[in-house]
Short mmCIF file of C-alpha atoms in Angstrom, two decimals:
data_model
loop_
_atom_site.label_atom_id
_atom_site.label_comp_id
_atom_site.label_asym_id
_atom_site.label_seq_id
_atom_site.Cartn_x
_atom_site.Cartn_y
_atom_site.Cartn_z
CA MET A 132 0.00 0.00 0.00
CA ASN A 133 1.20 3.50 -0.81
CA ARG A 134 0.66 4.81 2.70
CA VAL A 135 2.88 6.44 5.31
CA ALA A 136 2.79 5.37 8.97
CA VAL A 137 4.05 7.73 11.67
CA PHE A 138 5.77 6.41 14.81
CA ILE A 139 6.09 8.76 17.79
CA ASP A 140 8.33 8.02 20.79
CA ALA A 141 6.62 10.23 23.40
CA GLY A 142 9.53 9.98 25.84
CA TYR A 143 11.91 11.39 23.25
CA LEU A 144 9.38 13.99 22.11
CA TYR A 145 8.86 15.41 25.60
CA ALA A 146 12.49 15.23 26.75
CA SER A 147 13.81 16.89 23.59
CA ALA A 148 11.07 19.53 23.43
CA ILE A 149 11.61 20.49 27.08
CA LYS A 150 15.36 20.80 26.60
CA LEU A 151 14.98 22.93 23.47
CA LEU A 152 12.35 25.22 25.03
CA THR A 153 13.89 25.60 28.51
CA GLY A 154 17.54 24.74 27.99
CA ILE A 155 17.59 22.14 30.77
CA LYS A 156 16.21 18.69 31.57
CA GLN A 157 12.90 18.86 33.46
CA SER A 158 9.76 16.79 34.06
CA ARG A 159 6.87 16.81 31.61
CA SER A 160 5.01 19.35 33.71
CA ALA A 161 7.49 21.96 32.42
CA ILE A 162 5.61 22.24 29.12
CA THR A 163 2.14 21.90 27.68
CA LEU A 164 1.89 19.95 24.45
CA SER A 165 -1.18 20.51 22.28
CA TYR A 166 -1.78 17.01 20.95
CA GLU A 167 -4.28 18.14 18.30
CA GLU A 168 -1.90 20.74 16.86
CA PHE A 169 1.10 18.44 17.05
CA LEU A 170 -0.73 15.58 15.32
CA GLU A 171 -1.95 17.93 12.60
CA TYR A 172 1.61 19.22 12.13
CA ILE A 173 3.34 15.83 12.01
CA ILE A 174 0.72 14.32 9.68
CA LYS A 175 0.99 17.21 7.21
CA GLN A 176 4.79 17.08 7.32
CA SER A 177 4.82 13.31 6.80
CA GLU A 178 2.43 13.42 3.85
CA ALA A 179 4.37 16.27 2.24
CA LEU A 180 7.71 14.53 2.79
CA THR A 181 6.65 11.16 1.38
CA ARG A 182 3.84 12.24 -0.98
CA ARG A 183 1.81 9.41 0.52
CA GLU A 184 -1.53 9.36 2.31
CA LEU A 185 -1.54 8.63 6.03
CA LEU A 186 -2.08 5.09 7.26
CA ARG A 187 -2.16 6.08 10.93
CA VAL A 188 -0.06 7.54 13.76
CA TYR A 189 1.37 5.18 16.39
CA TRP A 190 2.02 6.83 19.76
CA TYR A 191 4.37 5.05 22.20
CA ASP A 192 4.70 5.91 25.88
CA GLY A 193 5.33 4.38 29.29
CA THR A 194 3.04 4.24 32.31
CA SER A 195 3.38 3.06 35.89
CA SER A 196 -0.31 2.79 36.77
CA GLY A 197 -2.34 2.42 33.58
CA PRO A 198 -3.42 5.03 31.03
CA THR A 199 -3.38 8.64 32.26
CA GLY A 200 -5.86 11.35 31.33
CA ALA A 201 -3.49 12.49 28.58
CA HIS A 202 -3.23 8.94 27.25
CA ARG A 203 -6.99 8.52 27.16
CA LYS A 204 -7.32 11.82 25.32
CA LEU A 205 -4.83 10.64 22.73
CA ALA A 206 -6.53 7.26 22.35
CA TYR A 207 -9.70 8.98 21.14
CA GLN A 208 -7.92 11.04 18.49
CA SER A 209 -8.69 10.10 14.90
CA ASN A 210 -6.04 8.02 13.10
CA VAL A 211 -4.04 7.46 16.32
CA LYS A 212 -3.09 4.10 17.83
CA LEU A 213 -1.93 4.39 21.46
CA ARG A 214 0.70 1.85 22.48
CA LEU A 215 1.78 1.72 26.14
CA GLY A 216 4.76 0.07 27.77
CA MET A 217 5.59 0.05 31.47
CA VAL A 218 7.82 2.17 33.69
CA SER A 219 10.26 0.08 35.75
CA LEU A 220 11.10 0.50 39.43
CA ALA A 221 14.16 2.46 38.32
CA GLY A 222 11.91 4.93 36.49
CA GLU A 223 12.88 3.63 33.04
CA GLN A 224 10.49 2.76 30.23
CA LYS A 225 10.22 -0.96 29.52
CA GLY A 226 8.75 -2.53 26.41
CA VAL A 227 8.21 0.73 24.53
CA ASP A 228 11.03 0.21 22.03
CA SER A 229 10.02 -3.40 21.40
CA LEU A 230 6.43 -2.33 20.65
CA LEU A 231 7.65 0.22 18.11
CA ILE A 232 10.04 -2.25 16.46
CA MET A 233 7.35 -4.96 16.29
CA ASP A 234 4.81 -2.60 14.71
CA MET A 235 7.30 -1.38 12.11
CA ALA A 236 8.28 -4.93 11.18
CA ASN A 237 4.69 -6.22 11.00
CA LEU A 238 3.42 -3.32 8.89
CA ALA A 239 6.36 -3.66 6.53
CA GLN A 240 5.99 -7.43 6.21
CA ASN A 241 2.25 -7.12 5.54
CA ARG A 242 2.86 -4.41 2.90
CA ALA A 243 0.66 -2.03 4.90
CA MET A 244 2.99 0.94 4.38
CA SER A 245 5.50 2.15 1.84
CA ASP A 246 7.06 4.81 4.09
CA ALA A 247 7.65 5.21 7.82
CA VAL A 248 8.23 8.54 9.57
CA VAL A 249 9.85 7.93 12.95
CA LEU A 250 10.29 10.51 15.72
CA THR A 251 12.83 9.07 18.15
CA GLY A 252 16.49 9.19 19.07
CA ASP A 253 17.03 5.74 20.58
CA GLU A 254 19.62 3.54 18.88
CA ASP A 255 17.58 0.42 19.78
CA ILE A 256 15.02 1.43 17.14
CA ARG A 257 17.68 0.84 14.48
CA VAL A 258 16.65 -2.84 14.43
CA GLY A 259 13.12 -1.90 13.39
CA VAL A 260 14.45 0.45 10.72
CA VAL A 261 16.57 -2.30 9.17
CA LEU A 262 13.71 -4.83 9.26
CA ALA A 263 11.31 -2.41 7.59
CA GLN A 264 13.84 -1.51 4.91
CA GLN A 265 14.32 -5.18 4.06
CA TYR A 266 10.69 -5.18 2.90
CA GLY A 267 11.19 -2.10 0.74
CA VAL A 268 9.95 0.53 3.20
CA ARG A 269 11.64 3.91 3.15
CA VAL A 270 12.32 5.20 6.68
CA HIS A 271 12.42 8.92 7.44
CA LEU A 272 13.94 9.86 10.81
CA ILE A 273 12.70 13.06 12.46
CA GLY A 274 14.36 14.63 15.48
CA ILE A 275 14.10 17.71 17.68
CA ALA A 276 17.13 19.97 17.73
CA ASP A 277 19.22 20.59 20.83
CA PRO A 278 19.43 24.21 22.06
CA ASP A 279 22.76 24.49 20.19
CA GLY A 280 21.12 23.26 16.99
CA GLU A 281 22.77 19.83 17.04
CA ARG A 282 21.05 16.45 16.83
CA ASN A 283 20.31 14.49 20.00
CA GLN A 284 19.85 11.18 18.21
CA SER A 285 21.96 8.06 17.88
CA SER A 286 24.46 8.43 15.04
CA MET A 287 23.92 4.78 14.09
CA LEU A 288 20.17 5.38 13.85
CA GLN A 289 20.75 8.40 11.60
CA GLN A 290 23.00 6.37 9.33
CA GLU A 291 20.36 3.68 8.81
CA ALA A 292 17.54 6.09 7.93
CA ASP A 293 16.81 6.94 4.30
CA THR A 294 16.26 10.62 5.14
CA THR A 295 16.60 12.74 8.26
CA GLY A 296 14.99 15.97 9.39
CA LEU A 297 14.81 18.25 12.42
CA ILE A 298 12.01 20.11 14.19
CA GLY A 299 13.39 23.50 15.22
CA MET A 300 12.32 26.11 17.73
CA GLU A 301 9.99 27.92 15.32
CA GLU A 302 8.04 24.76 14.49
CA LEU A 303 8.07 23.49 18.09
CA THR A 304 6.46 26.62 19.52
CA ARG A 305 3.42 26.03 17.30
CA PHE A 306 2.30 23.16 19.53
CA ALA A 307 4.39 23.32 22.73
CA THR A 308 4.60 26.07 25.36
CA VAL A 309 6.53 26.45 28.61
CA ASN A 310 4.32 26.37 31.70
CA ASP A 311 4.20 28.89 34.49
CA ARG A 312 5.60 26.80 37.34
CA SER A 313 3.56 28.73 39.88
CA ALA A 314 0.26 27.67 38.31
CA GLY A 315 0.32 24.08 39.54
CA GLU A 316 -3.00 23.02 37.99
CA GLY A 317 -3.07 20.20 35.51
CA ASP A 318 0.59 19.36 36.07
CA GLU A 319 1.89 16.03 34.90
CA ASP A 320 4.93 14.13 36.14
CA GLU A 321 7.72 12.71 33.97
CA TYR A 322 5.48 10.04 32.46
CA GLY A 323 2.34 12.10 32.06
CA GLU A 324 0.59 11.13 35.30
CA ASP A 325 -2.03 13.83 35.77
CA ALA A 326 -2.81 15.58 39.06
CA GLY A 327 -5.77 13.30 39.83
CA ALA A 328 -3.73 10.15 39.39
CA ALA A 329 -0.89 11.62 41.47
CA ALA A 330 -3.32 12.47 44.29
CA LEU A 331 -4.63 8.90 44.29
CA VAL A 332 -1.08 7.55 44.57
CA GLN A 333 -0.42 9.80 47.58
CA GLN A 334 -3.64 8.64 49.22
CA LEU A 335 -2.73 4.97 48.74
CA LEU A 336 0.74 5.57 50.17
CA ASP A 337 -0.79 7.22 53.25
CA GLU A 338 -3.18 4.31 53.66
CA ALA A 339 -0.34 1.79 53.34
CA ALA A 340 1.71 3.55 56.03
CA HIS A 341 -1.32 3.76 58.33
CA SER A 342 -2.14 0.10 57.72
CA LEU A 343 1.26 -1.05 58.99
CA ILE A 344 0.99 1.26 62.01
CA THR A 345 -2.31 -0.38 62.99
CA MET A 346 -0.77 -3.85 62.66
CA LEU A 347 1.87 -3.09 65.30
CA GLY A 348 1.18 -3.57 68.98
CA PRO A 349 2.11 -0.93 71.62
CA ASP A 350 5.47 -2.54 72.39
CA GLU A 351 6.27 -2.97 68.70
CA LEU A 352 5.47 0.68 68.06
CA ILE A 353 7.83 1.80 70.80
CA HIS A 354 10.56 -0.56 69.60
CA ALA A 355 10.14 0.74 66.04
CA ARG A 356 10.26 4.32 67.34
CA VAL A 357 13.51 3.64 69.18
CA SER A 358 15.06 1.89 66.19
CA LEU A 359 14.59 4.99 64.01
CA GLY A 360 17.29 6.77 65.99
CA THR A 361 17.55 10.47 66.65
CA GLY A 362 16.74 12.41 63.53
CA ALA A 363 16.87 9.28 61.37
CA GLN A 364 14.48 8.92 58.45
CA SER A 365 15.33 5.30 57.61
CA VAL A 366 13.00 2.44 58.44
CA PRO A 367 14.55 -0.68 60.08
CA PRO A 368 15.07 -3.49 57.52
CA LEU A 369 12.45 -5.88 58.92
CA LEU A 370 9.79 -3.19 59.08
CA ASP A 371 10.88 -1.85 55.71
CA ARG A 372 10.15 -5.20 54.07
CA GLN A 373 6.72 -5.29 55.69
CA LEU A 374 6.06 -1.70 54.69
CA LEU A 375 6.95 -2.27 51.03
CA MET A 376 4.82 -5.41 50.94
CA VAL A 377 1.80 -3.47 52.28
CA GLY A 378 2.54 -0.72 49.76
CA ARG A 379 2.55 -3.18 46.87
CA GLN A 380 -0.74 -4.63 48.07
CA ARG A 381 -2.36 -1.18 48.24
CA MET A 382 -1.02 -0.06 44.87
CA GLN A 383 -1.54 -3.51 43.29
CA ARG A 384 1.85 -3.17 41.61
CA ASP A 385 5.51 -2.69 42.43
CA LEU A 386 6.42 0.73 43.75
CA MET A 387 8.72 3.11 41.90
CA PRO A 388 11.83 4.35 43.76
CA HIS A 389 10.36 7.78 44.54
CA GLU A 390 7.16 6.11 45.81
CA LYS A 391 9.20 3.93 48.18
CA ARG A 392 10.88 7.03 49.58
CA GLN A 393 7.52 8.76 50.01
CA LEU A 394 6.03 5.69 51.70
CA ARG A 395 8.92 5.47 54.17
CA ALA A 396 8.64 9.17 54.97
CA ARG A 397 4.91 8.81 55.63
CA PHE A 398 5.50 5.78 57.84
CA VAL A 399 8.11 7.64 59.91
CA THR A 400 5.78 10.62 60.34
CA GLN A 401 2.84 8.45 61.40
CA LEU A 402 5.03 6.32 63.67
CA LYS A 403 6.24 9.40 65.53
CA ARG A 404 2.63 10.43 66.08
CA ALA A 405 1.53 6.96 67.22
CA ALA A 406 4.43 6.12 69.53
CA PRO A 407 5.78 8.38 72.30
CA ASP A 408 9.38 9.48 72.22
CA PRO A 409 11.19 7.10 74.66
CA ASN A 410 13.63 9.85 75.67
CA GLU A 411 10.77 12.17 76.60
CA ALA A 412 9.11 9.36 78.56
CA ILE A 413 12.30 8.81 80.60
CA GLU A 414 12.68 12.54 81.34
CA ALA A 415 9.06 12.69 82.50
#
């Protein structure tokens, strides 16, 4: 089929756009991306570049707790296929690259596209580029310029592509704007978790910390309070294992590193409220 498919690596899109617009690495809440305007822009550019009609746009992103509000909004856009991988405990996307590579290879093998426009910078995608080209597909690599105007893409990936292009500051500002950090409303974290989802996570972490507190008897509470040490914020190993297990049960998934830190901090705060300070008890 004489159609062009567009593949968008959302992690690369956000990270590169933020760096170009602000000059530094920040979370996704640093900018607002107009999905409608961006999709219109990338579709028009892809059709003009390849002189082919659009097959569809594939949007790849990671998530730690299911689709976010932004993801659901994208999923309802015309001609868009949302593809989600997971975010690991280390805060890294898992499975996103493999989804993109698999889709490129399958579409090429089934003769569903003649051209592929790919917005990414990850060298791992080079495998998908090579596979697609073996079936006669022309691959066009699009990037977002660094603040100094250079490419922030793998050199090996650039070498494999049939053509390369860059989105500069002028084009980027058509669909992306820097947020006022004092506004706070509608912020998203690094992986697009909206404010509502973030609030639910905080509530579940509070509940997990409280749940372990209620499991401990009076003597255990005092012992745990003593084991924290003066000014310490670390949870004793045995309690820490119990705490993380309760957290996983509440969240119904493994916790990310920053969530573990937040859970421990909440447990320490609640423990100090529930158990008297032994030193104060002795002085009294």
